[in-house]
Amino acid sequence: MKTLEEIDLKSKRVLVRCDFNVPVKDGKILDNTRILAHIPTINYILEKGASRVILMSHLGRPKGVVNLDFSLKVVCEELRRHLKRNVRFFNDCTGENVREGISRLEEGAVALLENLRFHPEEKKNDTGFAREIASLGDVFIQDAFAVSHRAHASTVGIAGILPSAAGFLIMKEVKYLSELLKEPGHPFVAVLGGAKISTKISVITSLLGKVDTLLVGGAMSYTFLKARGEEIGNSMFEEGFLENAKGILADSKNLVLPVDHVISKSAKEAVEIRVSGLIPEGFCGVDIGSKTISNYAGIIKNAKTIFWNGPMGIFEVADFSKGTREIAKIIAETTRNGAVSVAGGGDSVSAIKKAGVANDFSHISTGGGASLEFVEGRILPGIQALK
Ligand code: ADP
Ligand code: MG
């Protein structure tokens, strides 16, 4: 993969694909992590004497039409604050006005284009659209790891037209995630949780071949427990994956399931809440129980390498958040004692932040789906395009 340190940026118009897909509510950015993650790349390009730095991104799911609820304008103000310079905002990402405006900018100016996904051509990787955007720059820097598993105009299309290289964020993601695959320190422990087995089935099977132990939590444990013939009451599970889960249980010796659960009559709030090994009719499993926490803690504490994706319970509800918080703290502590830890997944990362231990992890991936696909060993088209 070519990197931005290996490409000539001096006096060039540099197009940069960022991931500014931040959570926005009532016109306010709730979490600016994704914006901050690109600042080193942007500053480096400026230091190297680029004539223009043209930033582009998507935000939310506008579904191919202009919808100002998803405007990147709110990001522009945040960028100005962190770059400590003016950032010129453009109301579109293509067209004569944008081209004109960019050509008239002063030397060394930074511009932000409007949401790429206001155009249906972006997700279709339309060649004409990619060419139009590419015409705004001389070189292309890809820094949006979170979309690199998608073949879009701004990931694959433009990279096929302009001289292209990876930014610092992509370099960091690839470094930590490939270490997991190449020569992980053993014991290598993966912790997988979250809502659905279906979205994570291929990462489960591929990790089982690599890790010493795979600890399962969250709703996905109930599909496994049901496949093993256990009662799971009203817990969330996936009927369509029972057979698959049976197959995985029969084939693997290193998959560990919860032995107790926090159970509640409602998944929305604590109703007759208690910790139990069994889940009776009328109750659902909403978190891992205390015995499970200490089992998992014992295994995690011995690990040299840890990969975590997916919360251990419905952590959004305070009464159901203990398992996730404890696992986050144990991974943080094990990391402080010398292990390498990598976490990915939107909800997992927000749970880690809530637990206040984000700085203790070796690496927190900015890409949920992309990090899972990478760990599965799949080739990501947006990364491949930089080779
Ligand atoms: P990530 O975003 O980290 O990849 P997922 O999106 O796969 O994680 O899963 C997160 C969701 O899983 C959370 O909204 C959480 O409430 C839900 N979840 C976890 N455990 C359970 C459970 N026992 N029952 C229902 N939902 C659960
Ligand atoms: Mg999620």
Coordinates of C-alpha atoms and ligand atoms in Angstrom, one line a residue:
M1 CA 0.0 0.0 0.0
K2 CA 1.3 3.4 -1.0
T3 CA 1.3 5.9 1.9
L4 CA 1.1 9.7 2.0
E5 CA 4.8 9.9 3.0
E6 CA 5.7 8.4 -0.4
I7 CA 3.7 10.7 -2.6
D8 CA 4.7 14.2 -3.8
L9 CA 2.3 16.7 -2.3
K10 CA 4.1 20.0 -2.9
S11 CA 2.0 22.5 -4.9
K12 CA -0.6 19.8 -5.5
R13 CA -4.3 20.0 -5.2
V14 CA -4.9 17.2 -2.8
L15 CA -8.2 15.4 -2.5
V16 CA -8.8 13.7 0.8
R17 CA -11.5 11.1 1.5
C18 CA -12.3 11.4 5.2
D19 CA -14.9 9.8 7.4
F20 CA -16.7 12.7 9.0
N21 CA -19.8 10.5 9.6
V22 CA -20.3 11.8 13.1
P23 CA -23.5 11.6 15.2
V24 CA -25.4 14.9 14.9
K25 CA -28.5 15.9 17.0
D26 CA -30.3 19.2 16.7
G27 CA -27.4 20.6 14.7
K28 CA -24.8 19.6 17.3
I29 CA -22.0 17.1 17.0
L30 CA -22.4 14.5 19.8
D31 CA -19.0 12.9 19.3
N32 CA -16.1 14.4 17.3
T33 CA -13.8 11.4 17.5
R34 CA -14.0 10.8 13.8
I35 CA -13.2 14.4 12.9
L36 CA -10.2 14.4 15.2
A37 CA -8.9 11.2 13.7
H38 CA -8.1 12.9 10.4
I39 CA -6.4 16.0 11.8
P40 CA -2.9 14.6 11.6
T41 CA -3.3 13.6 7.9
I42 CA -4.7 17.1 7.0
N43 CA -2.0 18.9 8.9
Y44 CA 0.7 16.8 7.3
I45 CA -0.6 17.6 3.8
L46 CA -0.6 21.3 4.7
E47 CA 3.0 21.2 6.0
K48 CA 4.1 19.5 2.8
G49 CA 3.0 22.6 0.9
A50 CA -0.1 21.4 -0.9
S51 CA -1.7 24.2 -3.0
R52 CA -5.3 23.1 -2.0
V53 CA -6.6 20.5 0.5
I54 CA -10.0 19.4 -0.6
L55 CA -11.8 17.3 2.0
M56 CA -14.8 15.0 1.2
S57 CA -17.0 12.6 3.2
H58 CA -20.4 11.2 3.6
L59 CA -22.7 11.8 6.6
G60 CA -25.6 9.6 7.5
R61 CA -27.9 8.0 5.0
P62 CA -29.4 10.6 2.7
K63 CA -30.1 7.9 0.1
G64 CA -28.8 9.7 -3.0
V65 CA -30.9 12.9 -2.6
V66 CA -30.0 16.3 -1.1
N67 CA -31.3 16.4 2.5
L68 CA -29.8 19.2 4.6
D69 CA -30.3 17.1 7.8
F70 CA -27.2 15.4 6.6
S71 CA -25.2 18.4 5.6
L72 CA -21.5 18.4 6.4
K73 CA -21.7 22.1 7.1
V74 CA -21.7 21.4 10.9
V75 CA -18.4 19.5 10.4
C76 CA -16.9 22.5 8.7
E77 CA -17.2 24.6 11.9
E78 CA -15.6 21.8 14.0
L79 CA -12.8 21.5 11.5
R80 CA -12.0 25.2 11.6
R81 CA -11.7 24.9 15.4
H82 CA -9.2 22.0 15.3
L83 CA -7.2 23.1 12.2
K84 CA -7.1 26.6 13.6
R85 CA -7.7 28.0 10.1
N86 CA -10.5 28.8 7.7
V87 CA -12.2 25.9 5.9
R88 CA -14.2 26.9 2.9
F89 CA -17.5 25.0 2.6
F90 CA -19.0 24.1 -0.8
N91 CA -22.7 23.3 -1.2
D92 CA -22.0 20.4 -3.5
C93 CA -19.2 18.0 -4.4
T94 CA -19.4 18.4 -8.2
G95 CA -20.3 21.0 -10.8
E96 CA -19.1 24.2 -12.2
N97 CA -19.5 26.3 -9.1
V98 CA -17.3 23.9 -7.1
R99 CA -14.6 23.8 -9.7
E100 CA -14.6 27.6 -10.1
G101 CA -14.6 28.2 -6.4
I102 CA -11.8 25.8 -5.8
S103 CA -9.6 27.3 -8.5
R104 CA -10.1 30.8 -7.0
L105 CA -9.0 29.7 -3.5
E106 CA -5.8 31.1 -2.2
E107 CA -2.6 28.9 -2.0
G108 CA -2.7 26.4 0.8
A109 CA -6.5 26.7 1.4
V110 CA -8.6 24.0 2.9
A111 CA -12.0 23.2 1.4
L112 CA -14.8 20.8 2.5
L113 CA -17.2 19.5 -0.1
E114 CA -20.9 18.7 0.7
N115 CA -22.0 15.1 1.5
L116 CA -21.0 12.7 -1.3
R117 CA -24.1 10.6 -0.7
F118 CA -26.4 13.4 -1.9
H119 CA -25.5 11.8 -5.3
P120 CA -26.7 8.3 -6.0
E121 CA -23.6 7.9 -8.2
E122 CA -21.3 7.8 -5.1
K123 CA -22.5 4.4 -3.9
K124 CA -22.8 3.0 -7.4
N125 CA -19.1 3.9 -8.0
D126 CA -20.2 5.7 -11.2
T127 CA -17.2 6.4 -13.4
G128 CA -18.4 9.8 -14.6
F129 CA -19.0 11.0 -11.1
A130 CA -15.6 9.7 -9.9
R131 CA -14.0 11.6 -12.9
E132 CA -15.7 14.8 -12.0
I133 CA -14.5 14.7 -8.4
A134 CA -11.1 13.5 -9.5
S135 CA -10.8 16.6 -11.8
L136 CA -10.7 18.8 -8.7
G137 CA -7.4 17.3 -7.6
D138 CA -4.0 16.2 -8.7
V139 CA -3.5 13.5 -6.1
F140 CA -5.9 11.5 -3.9
I141 CA -5.4 10.5 -0.2
Q142 CA -7.6 7.9 1.2
D143 CA -8.1 8.2 4.9
A144 CA -11.6 6.9 5.5
F145 CA -11.0 3.4 6.9
A146 CA -14.6 3.0 7.9
V147 CA -15.8 2.9 4.3
S148 CA -12.8 1.0 2.8
H149 CA -14.8 -2.2 2.7
R150 CA -17.1 -0.6 0.1
A151 CA -16.5 -0.1 -3.6
H152 CA -17.8 3.5 -4.0
A153 CA -16.7 6.3 -6.2
S154 CA -14.8 8.0 -3.4
T155 CA -13.0 4.7 -2.3
V156 CA -12.3 2.8 -5.5
G157 CA -13.3 5.1 -8.4
I158 CA -11.1 8.1 -7.7
A159 CA -8.2 5.9 -6.6
G160 CA -8.3 4.4 -10.1
I161 CA -8.0 7.8 -11.8
L162 CA -5.5 9.9 -9.7
P163 CA -2.1 9.0 -8.1
S164 CA -3.3 7.7 -4.7
A165 CA -2.0 6.9 -1.3
A166 CA -3.2 6.0 2.2
G167 CA -3.4 8.7 5.0
F168 CA -2.2 8.2 8.6
L169 CA -5.6 6.9 9.9
I170 CA -5.7 4.1 7.3
M171 CA -2.0 3.3 8.0
K172 CA -2.7 3.0 11.7
E173 CA -5.8 0.9 11.3
V174 CA -4.0 -1.5 8.9
K175 CA -1.0 -1.7 11.2
Y176 CA -2.9 -2.8 14.3
L177 CA -5.4 -5.0 12.5
S178 CA -2.8 -6.8 10.4
E179 CA -0.8 -7.5 13.6
L180 CA -3.8 -9.5 14.8
L181 CA -3.6 -11.6 11.8
K182 CA 0.1 -12.0 11.2
E183 CA 1.8 -12.8 14.4
P184 CA -0.5 -12.3 17.4
G185 CA 1.0 -12.9 20.8
H186 CA -0.7 -15.9 22.5
P187 CA -2.9 -16.5 24.2
F188 CA -5.0 -14.7 21.7
V189 CA -8.5 -14.0 23.0
A190 CA -11.5 -12.7 21.1
V191 CA -14.6 -11.3 22.7
L192 CA -17.6 -11.1 20.5
G193 CA -21.0 -9.8 21.4
G194 CA -23.7 -7.5 20.1
A195 CA -27.2 -8.1 18.7
K196 CA -27.1 -10.4 15.8
I197 CA -25.2 -13.6 14.9
S198 CA -26.1 -13.2 11.3
T199 CA -23.9 -10.1 10.8
K200 CA -20.9 -11.7 12.5
I201 CA -21.1 -15.3 11.5
S202 CA -18.2 -15.2 9.1
V203 CA -16.0 -13.4 11.6
I204 CA -16.8 -16.0 14.3
T205 CA -15.8 -18.8 12.0
S206 CA -12.6 -17.1 10.8
L207 CA -11.6 -16.1 14.3
L208 CA -12.1 -19.6 15.7
G209 CA -9.3 -20.7 13.5
K210 CA -7.0 -18.0 14.8
V211 CA -7.7 -17.4 18.5
D212 CA -7.0 -19.6 21.5
T213 CA -10.4 -18.7 23.1
L214 CA -13.5 -17.0 21.7
L215 CA -15.7 -15.5 24.5
V216 CA -19.3 -14.9 23.5
G217 CA -21.7 -12.4 25.0
G218 CA -24.6 -10.3 24.0
A219 CA -27.7 -11.5 22.3
M220 CA -25.7 -13.8 20.0
S221 CA -25.1 -16.1 23.0
Y222 CA -28.8 -17.0 23.0
T223 CA -28.7 -18.4 19.5
F224 CA -25.9 -20.6 20.6
L225 CA -27.5 -21.6 23.9
K226 CA -30.8 -22.5 22.1
A227 CA -28.8 -24.5 19.5
R228 CA -27.4 -26.4 22.5
G229 CA -31.0 -27.2 23.6
E230 CA -31.2 -24.7 26.5
E231 CA -34.2 -22.7 27.5
I232 CA -33.7 -19.0 26.7
G233 CA -37.1 -17.6 27.6
N234 CA -37.9 -14.5 25.6
S235 CA -34.3 -13.7 24.9
M236 CA -33.4 -12.3 21.4
F237 CA -32.2 -15.1 19.1
E238 CA -32.0 -15.8 15.4
E239 CA -34.1 -18.8 14.3
G240 CA -32.4 -18.9 10.8
F241 CA -29.0 -19.4 12.4
L242 CA -29.7 -22.2 14.8
E243 CA -28.4 -24.9 12.4
N244 CA -25.3 -22.8 11.7
A245 CA -24.7 -22.3 15.4
K246 CA -25.1 -26.1 16.0
G247 CA -22.4 -26.7 13.4
I248 CA -20.0 -24.1 15.0
L249 CA -20.5 -25.7 18.5
A250 CA -19.8 -29.2 17.1
D251 CA -16.7 -28.1 15.3
S252 CA -15.0 -25.9 17.9
K253 CA -13.4 -26.5 21.2
N254 CA -12.4 -22.9 21.9
L255 CA -15.8 -21.2 21.9
V256 CA -17.0 -20.2 25.4
L257 CA -20.6 -19.3 26.3
P258 CA -22.0 -17.5 29.3
V259 CA -22.9 -19.7 32.3
D260 CA -25.2 -17.1 33.9
H261 CA -27.2 -14.0 32.8
V262 CA -28.8 -10.9 34.1
I263 CA -32.5 -11.6 33.4
S264 CA -35.4 -9.2 33.3
K265 CA -39.1 -9.4 32.3
S266 CA -38.5 -6.4 30.0
A267 CA -35.6 -5.7 27.6
K268 CA -36.3 -1.9 27.9
E269 CA -36.0 -1.6 31.7
A270 CA -35.3 -3.6 34.8
V271 CA -38.4 -5.6 35.7
E272 CA -37.9 -8.4 38.3
I273 CA -34.2 -8.2 37.5
R274 CA -31.8 -10.9 38.8
V275 CA -28.8 -13.0 38.0
S276 CA -29.6 -16.5 37.0
G277 CA -28.1 -19.6 35.3
L278 CA -31.4 -20.4 33.7
I279 CA -33.7 -18.1 31.8
P280 CA -37.3 -19.0 32.6
E281 CA -40.3 -18.3 30.4
G282 CA -41.3 -14.6 30.5
F283 CA -37.7 -13.4 31.1
C284 CA -35.0 -12.4 28.7
G285 CA -31.2 -12.3 29.0
V286 CA -30.1 -8.7 29.0
D287 CA -26.4 -9.0 30.1
I288 CA -23.8 -11.6 31.2
G289 CA -24.0 -12.6 34.8
S290 CA -21.4 -12.3 37.6
K291 CA -20.0 -15.9 37.2
T292 CA -19.6 -15.3 33.5
I293 CA -17.8 -12.0 34.2
S294 CA -15.3 -13.6 36.4
N295 CA -14.8 -16.6 34.0
Y296 CA -14.1 -14.2 31.2
A297 CA -12.0 -12.0 33.3
G298 CA -9.7 -14.9 34.2
I299 CA -9.2 -15.8 30.6
I300 CA -8.7 -12.2 29.4
K301 CA -6.1 -11.5 32.1
N302 CA -3.8 -14.2 30.7
A303 CA -4.1 -13.0 27.1
K304 CA -1.3 -11.4 25.1
T305 CA -3.6 -10.3 22.3
I306 CA -7.3 -9.3 22.6
F307 CA -9.8 -8.4 20.0
W308 CA -13.2 -7.1 21.0
N309 CA -16.4 -6.5 19.0
G310 CA -19.9 -6.2 20.3
P311 CA -21.3 -5.3 23.8
M312 CA -22.0 -8.1 26.3
G313 CA -25.6 -6.9 27.0
I314 CA -28.1 -4.1 26.3
F315 CA -25.5 -1.6 27.7
E316 CA -27.7 1.4 26.7
V317 CA -29.9 0.6 29.8
A318 CA -27.8 1.4 32.9
D319 CA -29.1 -1.7 34.8
F320 CA -28.0 -4.0 32.0
S321 CA -24.6 -2.4 31.4
K322 CA -22.4 -4.0 34.0
G323 CA -21.1 -6.9 32.0
T324 CA -19.9 -4.7 29.1
R325 CA -18.3 -2.2 31.5
E326 CA -16.5 -4.8 33.5
I327 CA -15.1 -6.5 30.3
A328 CA -14.0 -3.1 29.1
K329 CA -12.2 -2.5 32.4
I330 CA -10.5 -5.9 32.4
I331 CA -9.3 -5.5 28.8
A332 CA -7.9 -2.0 29.7
E333 CA -6.1 -3.4 32.8
T334 CA -4.7 -6.3 30.8
T335 CA -3.4 -3.8 28.2
R336 CA -1.8 -1.7 30.9
N337 CA 0.0 -5.0 31.9
G338 CA 1.4 -5.4 28.4
A339 CA -1.2 -7.1 26.2
V340 CA -2.2 -5.7 22.8
S341 CA -5.9 -4.9 22.6
V342 CA -7.9 -3.9 19.6
A343 CA -11.6 -3.0 19.7
G344 CA -14.0 -2.2 16.8
G345 CA -17.7 -1.6 16.3
G346 CA -19.8 1.5 16.8
D347 CA -21.6 0.4 19.9
S348 CA -18.6 -1.3 21.4
V349 CA -16.5 1.8 21.0
S350 CA -19.2 4.0 22.6
A351 CA -19.4 1.5 25.5
I352 CA -15.6 1.7 26.0
K353 CA -15.8 5.4 26.1
K354 CA -18.7 5.3 28.6
A355 CA -16.5 3.1 30.8
G356 CA -13.8 5.8 30.6
V357 CA -11.0 3.4 29.5
A358 CA -10.7 4.3 25.8
N359 CA -7.1 5.6 26.3
D360 CA -6.0 2.2 27.7
F361 CA -6.8 0.2 24.6
S362 CA -3.9 -0.2 22.1
H363 CA -6.1 0.6 19.3
I364 CA -9.8 1.6 18.9
S365 CA -10.8 1.1 15.3
T366 CA -12.9 3.8 13.6
G367 CA -14.4 1.2 11.3
G368 CA -17.0 -1.3 12.6
G369 CA -17.8 -3.3 9.4
A370 CA -14.5 -2.6 7.8
S371 CA -12.5 -3.8 10.9
L372 CA -14.6 -7.0 11.0
E373 CA -14.0 -7.7 7.3
F374 CA -10.3 -7.0 7.7
V375 CA -10.1 -9.4 10.7
E376 CA -11.9 -12.0 8.6
G377 CA -9.0 -11.8 6.2
R378 CA -11.0 -10.3 3.4
I379 CA -9.5 -7.9 0.9
L380 CA -11.0 -4.4 1.4
P381 CA -11.6 -2.8 -2.1
G382 CA -10.7 0.7 -0.8
I383 CA -7.3 -0.5 0.5
Q384 CA -6.7 -2.8 -2.5
A385 CA -7.2 0.3 -4.7
L386 CA -4.1 1.9 -3.1
K387 CA -1.8 -0.9 -4.2
Ligands
ADP1 P1 -21.2 -3.1 17.4 O1 -21.8 -1.8 16.9 O2 -20.2 -2.8 18.5 O3 -20.6 -3.9 16.3 P2 -23.7 -4.5 17.5 O4 -24.3 -3.4 16.6 O5 -23.5 -5.8 16.8 O6 -22.3 -4.0 18.1 O7 -24.6 -4.7 18.7 C1 -24.9 -3.7 19.7 C2 -26.3 -3.9 20.1 O8 -26.5 -5.2 20.7 C3 -26.7 -2.9 21.2 O9 -27.7 -2.1 20.8 C4 -27.2 -3.8 22.4 O10 -28.3 -3.3 23.0 C5 -27.5 -5.1 21.6 N1 -27.5 -6.2 22.6 C6 -26.5 -6.7 23.3 N2 -26.9 -7.7 24.1 C7 -28.2 -7.9 23.9 C8 -29.2 -8.8 24.4 N3 -28.9 -9.6 25.4 N4 -30.4 -8.7 23.9 C9 -30.7 -7.8 23.0 N5 -29.9 -6.9 22.5 C10 -28.6 -7.0 22.9
MG2 MG -23.8 -1.4 16.0

